[in-house]
Short mmCIF file of C-alpha atoms and ligand atoms in Angstrom, two decimals:
data_model
loop_
_atom_site.label_atom_id
_atom_site.label_comp_id
_atom_site.label_asym_id
_atom_site.label_seq_id
_atom_site.Cartn_x
_atom_site.Cartn_y
_atom_site.Cartn_z
CA MET A 1 -57.04 -0.02 7.49
CA ALA A 2 -55.84 -2.90 5.08
CA ALA A 3 -56.47 -6.16 6.59
CA PHE A 4 -53.47 -9.04 5.55
CA SER A 5 -53.85 -12.20 4.30
CA GLU A 6 -51.52 -15.07 5.53
CA SER A 7 -49.76 -14.83 2.23
CA GLU A 8 -49.59 -11.40 2.03
CA ILE A 9 -47.47 -11.35 5.56
CA ASP A 10 -45.54 -14.45 4.57
CA ASP A 11 -44.65 -12.48 1.20
CA PHE A 12 -43.55 -9.55 3.49
CA GLY A 13 -41.67 -11.95 5.37
CA ALA A 14 -40.17 -13.86 2.47
CA ARG A 15 -39.04 -10.35 0.52
CA ALA A 16 -37.68 -9.36 4.17
CA GLU A 17 -35.42 -12.09 4.36
CA ALA A 18 -34.07 -12.12 1.11
CA MET A 19 -33.30 -8.67 1.75
CA VAL A 20 -31.66 -8.98 5.05
CA ASN A 21 -29.47 -11.98 3.49
CA ALA A 22 -28.62 -9.87 0.41
CA LEU A 23 -27.23 -7.06 2.85
CA ALA A 24 -25.54 -9.75 5.21
CA LYS A 25 -23.09 -10.56 1.94
CA ILE A 26 -21.76 -7.03 2.01
CA SER A 27 -18.85 -7.53 4.45
CA ALA A 28 -15.50 -6.56 4.92
CA GLU A 29 -14.63 -10.68 5.65
CA PRO A 30 -15.31 -13.38 3.73
CA ASN A 31 -16.14 -15.47 6.69
CA ARG A 32 -18.05 -13.51 9.13
CA LEU A 33 -19.92 -10.15 8.99
CA VAL A 34 -18.22 -6.82 9.47
CA ARG A 35 -19.64 -3.56 8.19
CA LEU A 36 -18.29 -0.52 9.63
CA PHE A 37 -18.91 2.88 9.51
CA LEU A 38 -17.71 4.90 6.61
CA SER A 39 -15.89 1.82 5.13
CA PRO A 40 -15.96 0.47 1.43
CA GLU A 41 -18.50 -1.89 2.95
CA HIS A 42 -20.83 0.72 4.45
CA ARG A 43 -21.10 2.30 0.80
CA ARG A 44 -22.14 -0.84 -0.93
CA ALA A 45 -24.66 -1.45 1.73
CA ALA A 46 -25.80 1.97 1.39
CA ASP A 47 -25.78 1.68 -2.57
CA GLN A 48 -27.91 -1.14 -1.92
CA VAL A 49 -30.47 0.37 0.18
CA ALA A 50 -30.77 3.38 -2.05
CA ALA A 51 -31.41 1.01 -5.16
CA TRP A 52 -34.01 -0.74 -2.82
CA MET A 53 -35.70 2.42 -2.16
CA ARG A 54 -35.76 3.85 -5.88
CA ASP A 55 -37.67 0.60 -6.71
CA ALA A 56 -40.05 1.22 -3.85
CA GLY A 57 -40.96 4.46 -5.52
CA LEU A 58 -39.23 6.79 -3.05
CA ASP A 59 -37.18 9.84 -3.91
CA VAL A 60 -33.18 8.87 -2.64
CA SER A 61 -30.72 11.51 -1.09
CA GLU A 62 -27.67 10.97 1.35
CA ASP A 63 -27.06 13.38 3.98
CA ALA A 64 -23.33 14.59 5.31
CA LEU A 65 -22.88 11.66 7.46
CA GLY A 66 -23.87 9.08 4.81
CA THR A 67 -27.32 8.43 5.85
CA VAL A 68 -29.36 7.56 3.22
CA ARG A 69 -33.10 8.82 2.82
CA GLY A 70 -35.75 7.34 0.83
CA ARG A 71 -38.66 10.07 0.74
CA LEU A 72 -42.27 9.94 -0.03
CA ASP A 73 -43.51 13.33 0.00
CA GLY A 74 -45.45 15.42 2.44
CA GLU A 75 -45.22 18.36 4.70
CA LYS A 76 -44.94 16.80 7.96
CA ARG A 77 -43.08 13.41 8.32
CA LEU A 78 -42.93 10.17 9.87
CA LEU A 79 -39.47 9.27 9.83
CA ILE A 80 -38.84 5.51 9.97
CA GLY A 81 -35.07 4.02 10.55
CA SER A 82 -32.53 1.65 11.49
CA HIS A 83 -28.89 1.22 11.26
CA ILE A 84 -26.77 -0.61 8.41
CA ASP A 85 -23.40 -0.61 10.31
CA THR A 86 -22.65 -3.99 12.43
CA VAL A 87 -20.65 -4.95 15.10
CA ILE A 88 -17.72 -7.26 14.38
CA ASP A 89 -18.59 -10.87 13.72
CA ALA A 90 -22.20 -9.52 13.59
CA GLY A 91 -25.65 -11.35 13.32
CA LYS A 92 -27.49 -9.83 10.03
CA TYR A 93 -30.94 -8.70 11.31
CA ASP A 94 -29.41 -6.07 14.07
CA GLY A 95 -30.51 -2.82 11.95
CA PRO A 96 -30.94 -3.82 8.50
CA PHE A 97 -34.39 -5.41 9.14
CA GLY A 98 -35.88 -1.97 10.75
CA VAL A 99 -34.51 -0.32 7.09
CA ILE A 100 -36.08 -3.06 5.28
CA ALA A 101 -39.39 -3.00 7.12
CA GLY A 102 -39.46 0.97 6.20
CA ILE A 103 -38.61 0.32 2.73
CA LEU A 104 -41.42 -2.36 2.12
CA ALA A 105 -44.08 -0.28 4.29
CA ALA A 106 -43.14 2.66 2.36
CA GLU A 107 -43.55 0.84 -1.06
CA HIS A 108 -46.86 -0.77 0.53
CA PHE A 109 -48.35 2.99 -0.02
CA VAL A 110 -46.56 3.99 -3.27
CA ARG A 111 -48.18 0.25 -4.51
CA ALA A 112 -51.79 1.15 -3.26
CA LYS A 113 -51.39 4.67 -4.56
CA ARG A 114 -52.57 5.72 -1.27
CA ARG A 115 -52.04 9.31 -0.18
CA LEU A 116 -51.12 9.84 3.60
CA PRO A 117 -51.77 13.02 5.31
CA PHE A 118 -47.99 13.29 5.85
CA GLY A 119 -44.80 12.34 4.58
CA ILE A 120 -42.38 9.39 5.21
CA ASP A 121 -38.56 9.61 5.15
CA VAL A 122 -37.30 6.01 5.64
CA LEU A 123 -33.57 6.51 6.95
CA ALA A 124 -30.36 4.19 6.70
CA PHE A 125 -28.00 5.14 9.42
CA GLY A 126 -24.44 4.18 9.49
CA ASP A 127 -22.98 4.42 13.33
CA GLU A 128 -25.26 2.66 15.55
CA GLU A 129 -23.07 0.28 16.92
CA GLY A 130 -19.63 2.43 17.77
CA SER A 131 -17.84 -0.31 16.43
CA ARG A 132 -15.53 2.03 14.43
CA PHE A 133 -14.91 5.10 16.30
CA PRO A 134 -14.97 5.49 20.30
CA ALA A 135 -18.60 7.34 19.94
CA THR A 136 -22.03 6.08 18.67
CA LEU A 137 -24.93 7.61 16.92
CA ALA A 138 -23.31 10.12 14.96
CA SER A 139 -25.72 9.64 11.88
CA SER A 140 -28.69 10.06 14.07
CA SER A 141 -27.41 12.87 16.19
CA ALA A 142 -27.10 14.75 12.95
CA CYS A 143 -30.53 14.04 11.74
CA ALA A 144 -31.29 15.30 15.27
CA GLY A 145 -29.14 18.53 15.37
CA VAL A 146 -27.60 17.42 18.07
CA PHE A 147 -24.26 15.99 16.61
CA ARG A 148 -21.16 16.81 18.26
CA SER A 149 -18.45 18.51 16.33
CA GLU A 150 -15.78 17.65 18.87
CA ASN A 151 -16.35 13.73 17.60
CA LEU A 152 -15.01 14.50 14.52
CA ARG A 153 -11.40 14.33 16.18
CA LEU A 154 -12.02 10.70 17.68
CA ALA A 155 -9.75 8.12 15.93
CA ASP A 156 -10.58 4.81 14.89
CA ARG A 157 -8.05 1.95 15.83
CA ASN A 158 -5.89 2.87 12.83
CA GLY A 159 -5.78 6.55 13.83
CA VAL A 160 -8.15 8.01 11.06
CA THR A 161 -10.08 10.42 12.60
CA LEU A 162 -14.05 10.84 11.97
CA ALA A 163 -13.33 14.04 10.14
CA ASP A 164 -10.70 11.89 7.74
CA ALA A 165 -12.98 9.33 7.52
CA LEU A 166 -16.14 11.26 6.14
CA GLN A 167 -14.10 13.03 3.68
CA ALA A 168 -12.56 9.90 2.28
CA TYR A 169 -16.33 8.71 2.05
CA GLY A 170 -17.04 11.88 0.00
CA LYS A 171 -18.72 13.96 2.50
CA SER A 172 -17.83 17.42 4.01
CA PRO A 173 -17.82 17.86 8.02
CA ASP A 174 -18.95 21.76 7.35
CA GLU A 175 -22.01 20.19 5.84
CA ILE A 176 -23.02 18.26 8.62
CA PRO A 177 -25.59 20.95 10.32
CA THR A 178 -27.63 20.35 6.92
CA ALA A 179 -28.39 16.73 7.85
CA ALA A 180 -30.42 18.44 10.78
CA TYR A 181 -34.52 18.21 10.48
CA GLN A 182 -36.10 21.69 10.97
CA ARG A 183 -38.23 21.69 14.13
CA GLY A 184 -41.60 20.88 13.11
CA GLU A 185 -40.81 19.11 10.34
CA ALA A 186 -40.40 15.48 12.00
CA ALA A 187 -43.46 14.30 13.55
CA ALA A 188 -42.11 11.40 15.05
CA TYR A 189 -39.38 8.56 14.68
CA VAL A 190 -40.43 4.78 14.71
CA GLU A 191 -37.94 2.09 14.57
CA VAL A 192 -38.40 -1.81 14.25
CA HIS A 193 -35.55 -3.86 15.57
CA ILE A 194 -35.16 -7.34 16.78
CA GLU A 195 -35.43 -7.42 20.57
CA GLN A 196 -31.95 -8.83 21.33
CA GLY A 197 -33.27 -10.33 24.54
CA PRO A 198 -35.23 -13.59 25.75
CA VAL A 199 -38.60 -11.90 26.67
CA LEU A 200 -40.88 -12.17 23.43
CA GLU A 201 -39.46 -15.68 22.88
CA THR A 202 -40.07 -16.62 26.79
CA ARG A 203 -43.79 -15.47 26.07
CA SER A 204 -44.45 -16.76 23.06
CA GLN A 205 -45.04 -13.61 21.40
CA PRO A 206 -43.71 -12.25 17.96
CA LEU A 207 -44.04 -8.53 18.56
CA GLY A 208 -43.64 -6.33 21.37
CA VAL A 209 -44.25 -2.46 21.72
CA VAL A 210 -41.19 -0.68 23.68
CA THR A 211 -42.12 1.39 26.57
CA ALA A 212 -38.71 2.88 26.77
CA ILE A 213 -34.76 2.68 26.05
CA ILE A 214 -33.57 2.03 29.09
CA GLY A 215 -30.99 4.33 31.05
CA GLN A 216 -27.43 3.27 32.09
CA THR A 217 -25.31 4.43 34.89
CA TYR A 218 -21.40 3.39 34.73
CA LEU A 219 -19.63 3.08 37.90
CA ASN A 220 -15.92 2.67 38.19
CA MET A 221 -14.65 1.61 41.33
CA GLU A 222 -11.16 1.27 42.30
CA PHE A 223 -9.64 -0.80 45.46
CA LEU A 224 -6.16 0.06 47.03
CA GLY A 225 -4.95 -2.55 49.12
CA GLU A 226 -1.24 -3.83 49.61
CA ALA A 227 0.86 -6.35 47.35
CA GLY A 228 2.23 -9.32 49.59
CA HIS A 229 3.81 -12.80 49.36
CA ALA A 230 0.96 -15.27 48.81
CA GLY A 231 2.75 -17.42 51.39
CA THR A 232 3.88 -15.48 54.04
CA VAL A 233 1.47 -12.91 54.99
CA PRO A 234 -1.26 -14.15 57.17
CA MET A 235 -4.95 -14.04 56.13
CA LEU A 236 -5.87 -11.45 59.19
CA LEU A 237 -3.03 -9.07 58.48
CA ARG A 238 -4.05 -8.89 54.47
CA ARG A 239 -5.65 -6.14 52.48
CA ASP A 240 -6.70 -7.81 49.63
CA ALA A 241 -8.13 -5.83 46.90
CA LEU A 242 -9.68 -8.23 44.95
CA ALA A 243 -11.38 -9.80 47.87
CA GLY A 244 -12.58 -6.69 48.56
CA ALA A 245 -13.98 -6.26 44.63
CA ALA A 246 -15.31 -9.44 44.91
CA GLU A 247 -17.65 -8.66 47.81
CA ALA A 248 -18.48 -5.47 46.15
CA MET A 249 -19.78 -7.58 43.02
CA LEU A 250 -22.02 -10.11 45.17
CA LEU A 251 -23.36 -7.18 46.92
CA GLY A 252 -24.25 -5.69 43.62
CA GLU A 253 -25.81 -8.78 42.34
CA LYS A 254 -27.99 -8.75 45.48
CA LEU A 255 -29.17 -5.26 45.44
CA ALA A 256 -30.22 -5.97 41.68
CA ARG A 257 -31.97 -9.28 42.16
CA GLU A 258 -34.20 -7.76 45.17
CA THR A 259 -35.72 -5.24 42.70
CA LYS A 260 -36.99 -8.21 40.85
CA GLY A 261 -36.32 -7.18 37.13
CA GLU A 262 -36.57 -3.49 37.27
CA VAL A 263 -32.60 -2.97 37.65
CA VAL A 264 -30.21 -5.11 36.28
CA ALA A 265 -26.28 -4.63 37.24
CA THR A 266 -23.48 -6.14 35.64
CA VAL A 267 -19.23 -6.36 35.99
CA GLY A 268 -18.24 -7.45 33.04
CA ARG A 269 -14.50 -5.85 33.42
CA MET A 270 -12.05 -5.92 36.06
CA ALA A 271 -8.17 -5.21 36.14
CA VAL A 272 -5.97 -6.81 38.43
CA ALA A 273 -2.58 -5.62 39.53
CA PRO A 274 -0.27 -6.50 39.98
CA GLY A 275 -1.72 -10.02 38.65
CA ALA A 276 0.22 -12.68 39.63
CA ALA A 277 -1.07 -15.99 41.28
CA ASN A 278 1.51 -15.95 43.88
CA VAL A 279 1.13 -12.15 45.16
CA ILE A 280 -2.05 -10.76 47.27
CA PRO A 281 -3.87 -8.14 44.75
CA ALA A 282 -3.00 -4.51 45.55
CA ASN A 283 -5.26 -3.04 43.31
CA VAL A 284 -8.46 -3.37 41.68
CA VAL A 285 -10.71 -1.62 39.34
CA VAL A 286 -14.17 -2.83 38.30
CA VAL A 287 -16.74 -1.17 36.07
CA PHE A 288 -20.27 -1.62 37.23
CA ASP A 289 -22.94 -1.23 34.37
CA ILE A 290 -26.38 -0.58 35.93
CA ARG A 291 -29.96 -0.46 34.11
CA SER A 292 -33.48 0.54 34.37
CA GLY A 293 -36.20 1.75 32.71
CA PRO A 294 -36.99 3.72 35.99
CA GLU A 295 -34.47 6.32 36.64
CA ALA A 296 -35.46 6.80 40.59
CA ALA A 297 -34.75 3.01 40.92
CA ARG A 298 -30.85 3.05 39.05
CA ALA A 299 -30.35 6.29 41.20
CA LYS A 300 -31.55 3.90 44.48
CA LEU A 301 -29.65 1.15 43.36
CA ALA A 302 -26.76 3.14 42.89
CA ASP A 303 -26.33 4.82 46.02
CA ALA A 304 -27.22 1.57 47.98
CA LEU A 305 -24.05 0.18 46.42
CA LYS A 306 -21.93 2.69 46.65
CA ALA A 307 -22.68 3.09 50.49
CA GLY A 308 -22.60 -0.70 50.81
CA VAL A 309 -19.01 -0.74 49.24
CA ARG A 310 -17.90 1.98 51.02
CA GLU A 311 -18.66 0.10 54.28
CA ILE A 312 -16.62 -3.21 52.65
CA ALA A 313 -13.58 -1.14 52.25
CA ASP A 314 -13.74 0.24 55.48
CA ARG A 315 -13.82 -2.70 57.02
CA ARG A 316 -10.96 -4.34 54.82
CA HIS A 317 -9.12 -1.51 55.29
CA LEU A 318 -8.94 -0.59 51.50
CA GLY A 319 -8.55 2.54 49.61
CA LEU A 320 -11.84 3.18 47.61
CA THR A 321 -12.38 5.69 44.65
CA ILE A 322 -15.99 5.45 43.02
CA THR A 323 -16.24 7.27 39.69
CA SER A 324 -19.44 7.80 37.74
CA THR A 325 -18.04 7.28 34.03
CA ARG A 326 -21.47 7.42 32.41
CA GLU A 327 -24.73 8.57 32.73
CA VAL A 328 -27.27 8.11 29.89
CA GLY A 329 -31.11 8.97 31.13
CA THR A 330 -34.10 6.49 30.16
CA THR A 331 -35.54 7.59 26.77
CA PRO A 332 -39.55 6.92 26.90
CA CYS A 333 -41.25 5.87 23.96
CA HIS A 334 -44.13 8.37 23.17
CA PRO A 335 -47.64 6.73 24.85
CA HIS A 336 -49.54 7.78 21.90
CA ILE A 337 -47.14 6.15 19.30
CA GLN A 338 -47.12 3.02 21.59
CA ASP A 339 -50.76 2.61 21.66
CA ALA A 340 -51.08 3.17 17.92
CA LEU A 341 -47.93 0.67 17.38
CA ALA A 342 -50.15 -2.06 19.94
CA ASP A 343 -53.45 -1.20 18.11
CA ALA A 344 -51.63 -2.52 14.90
CA VAL A 345 -50.29 -5.35 16.51
CA ARG A 346 -53.64 -6.55 17.70
CA ALA A 347 -55.29 -6.17 14.45
CA LEU A 348 -53.05 -8.88 13.16
CA GLY A 349 -54.48 -11.19 16.17
CA VAL A 350 -51.14 -10.80 18.24
CA GLU A 351 -50.89 -9.55 21.67
CA PRO A 352 -48.82 -6.71 21.70
CA LEU A 353 -46.55 -7.36 24.76
CA ARG A 354 -44.87 -4.26 26.37
CA LEU A 355 -41.42 -4.17 27.38
CA GLY A 356 -38.61 -2.08 27.70
CA SER A 357 -35.32 -2.08 25.37
CA GLY A 358 -32.04 -3.04 27.58
CA ALA A 359 -30.37 -1.99 24.73
CA GLY A 360 -29.21 1.20 23.11
CA HIS A 361 -30.91 2.41 19.73
CA ASP A 362 -30.98 5.62 17.58
CA GLY A 363 -34.14 6.30 18.65
CA GLN A 364 -31.98 7.92 22.12
CA ALA A 365 -30.80 10.39 19.71
CA MET A 366 -33.99 11.08 17.29
CA ALA A 367 -35.78 11.78 20.86
CA LYS A 368 -33.78 15.01 20.89
CA LEU A 369 -35.76 16.00 17.99
CA CYS A 370 -39.37 14.21 17.89
CA PRO A 371 -41.41 11.61 20.02
CA ILE A 372 -40.18 8.32 19.49
CA GLY A 373 -41.71 4.67 19.27
CA MET A 374 -39.94 1.24 18.91
CA LEU A 375 -41.38 -2.30 17.61
CA PHE A 376 -39.55 -5.35 18.61
CA VAL A 377 -39.15 -8.61 16.85
CA ARG A 378 -38.79 -11.83 18.77
CA CYS A 379 -35.49 -13.44 17.89
CA ARG A 380 -34.35 -16.98 18.53
CA GLY A 381 -33.03 -17.43 22.06
CA GLY A 382 -32.41 -13.71 22.31
CA ILE A 383 -29.29 -13.96 20.63
CA SER A 384 -27.57 -10.91 19.19
CA HIS A 385 -24.29 -9.29 18.29
CA ASN A 386 -23.53 -12.76 17.03
CA PRO A 387 -23.79 -14.76 13.79
CA MET A 388 -26.41 -16.90 15.44
CA GLU A 389 -28.91 -14.15 15.14
CA TYR A 390 -32.12 -15.53 13.76
CA ALA A 391 -35.90 -14.12 13.03
CA SER A 392 -38.14 -16.08 11.31
CA PRO A 393 -39.54 -14.97 8.13
CA ARG A 394 -42.95 -15.26 9.56
CA ASP A 395 -42.12 -12.58 12.45
CA LEU A 396 -40.51 -10.41 10.04
CA GLY A 397 -43.76 -10.49 7.68
CA LEU A 398 -45.88 -9.94 10.63
CA ALA A 399 -43.46 -6.82 11.74
CA VAL A 400 -43.50 -5.40 8.45
CA ALA A 401 -47.50 -5.89 8.26
CA ALA A 402 -47.69 -4.03 11.75
CA LEU A 403 -45.48 -1.17 10.51
CA ILE A 404 -48.22 -0.94 7.75
CA GLY A 405 -51.06 -0.67 10.14
CA PHE A 406 -49.26 1.75 12.55
CA ILE A 407 -48.61 4.33 9.44
CA GLU A 408 -52.38 4.15 8.78
CA ARG A 409 -53.51 4.78 12.59
CA PHE A 410 -50.64 7.35 12.99
CA GLU A 411 -51.76 11.00 13.43
CA PRO A 412 -49.02 13.88 13.76
CA ALA A 413 -51.57 15.68 15.77
CA SER A 414 -51.92 13.45 18.22
CA LEU A 415 -48.50 14.00 19.71
CA THR A 416 -48.11 17.85 19.34
CA ALA A 417 -49.59 18.17 22.92
CA ARG A 418 -46.67 16.50 24.65
ZN1 LIG B 1 -29.17 -2.33 16.34
#
């Protein structure tokens, strides 16, 4: 096992930060970071990543979805990746750092002329954020062999379909099946990513081992009341849909608080009709976003919320329709990968905190192909999807060193008995 000196870790951090900054300059707009899937900026970022991979001694190719692959040969392969697309007005670490960490780690083994008992593919995906098309994870889904061809018909804001955008990018949708790894070829998928939340910072730890990418339930609730004059209808005779929705939201908050951190529930969107200050609201739609690691806890909260909201609607004489518009299961990280990551983190003298990922990641698609694992890096204030996003060069350097330590400890055979 390599033991790293302070200056080696600082060197990794300085190089990673310089590469993060170089990619951050590639944007569709001069004053903010915008890099959408299959855009000219995606092309430029992919070319930059490919050049770094070549310099690192990797064989570079690009698949039918534009995913850049840097390969260090071997029969079984450890896949290390993240994404190079961004949200609109993005931070610069979310995605690119995971690709860069993979390149720096692979380069370490090339330079040391150390032959590993498996190959490595560093993957730079282009569609994790879903900022262009109304779907997400197209790139990693293609690698995992679960790309949905009906998504080719989805259009962006300008009416350009995914199929057309791929063609304009020089790709052929017919070749998407060739992007898939064969079963047994991929030993595991590992991703390094900034945490995008405040847990590591709060606990004063630079690195965390992810236990699972947490699942999500969307409940769409429509309340039907009766519009009326805000001055003439007495309070007791009203059927106010917004007052009912407000009570439902407070119930959701109360139920989630009672789980003591196991489940989080949010209403971030509400539509009120007719939407005038002097009219009693007749129709309100709210969307509950409910997330948790344990599936059972999420289902229990959703059931309790639905029952409670029905009671609220009955008492207020409101019509109520509840529909589940999204159900994404929890994606667990493989226990052996978690342990190997934790050992690698501990070897750096850092306590490996275990935590769930509340945000979605490419690993959710890759888990359909092979076992997955994730390493989180502390980010300042837990801020992400925001130009204020920041991770220190020291923490980036520790993450690269931990990834190298993980690769040294990784045993594909330990995962086969699943
Ligand atoms: Zn990301």
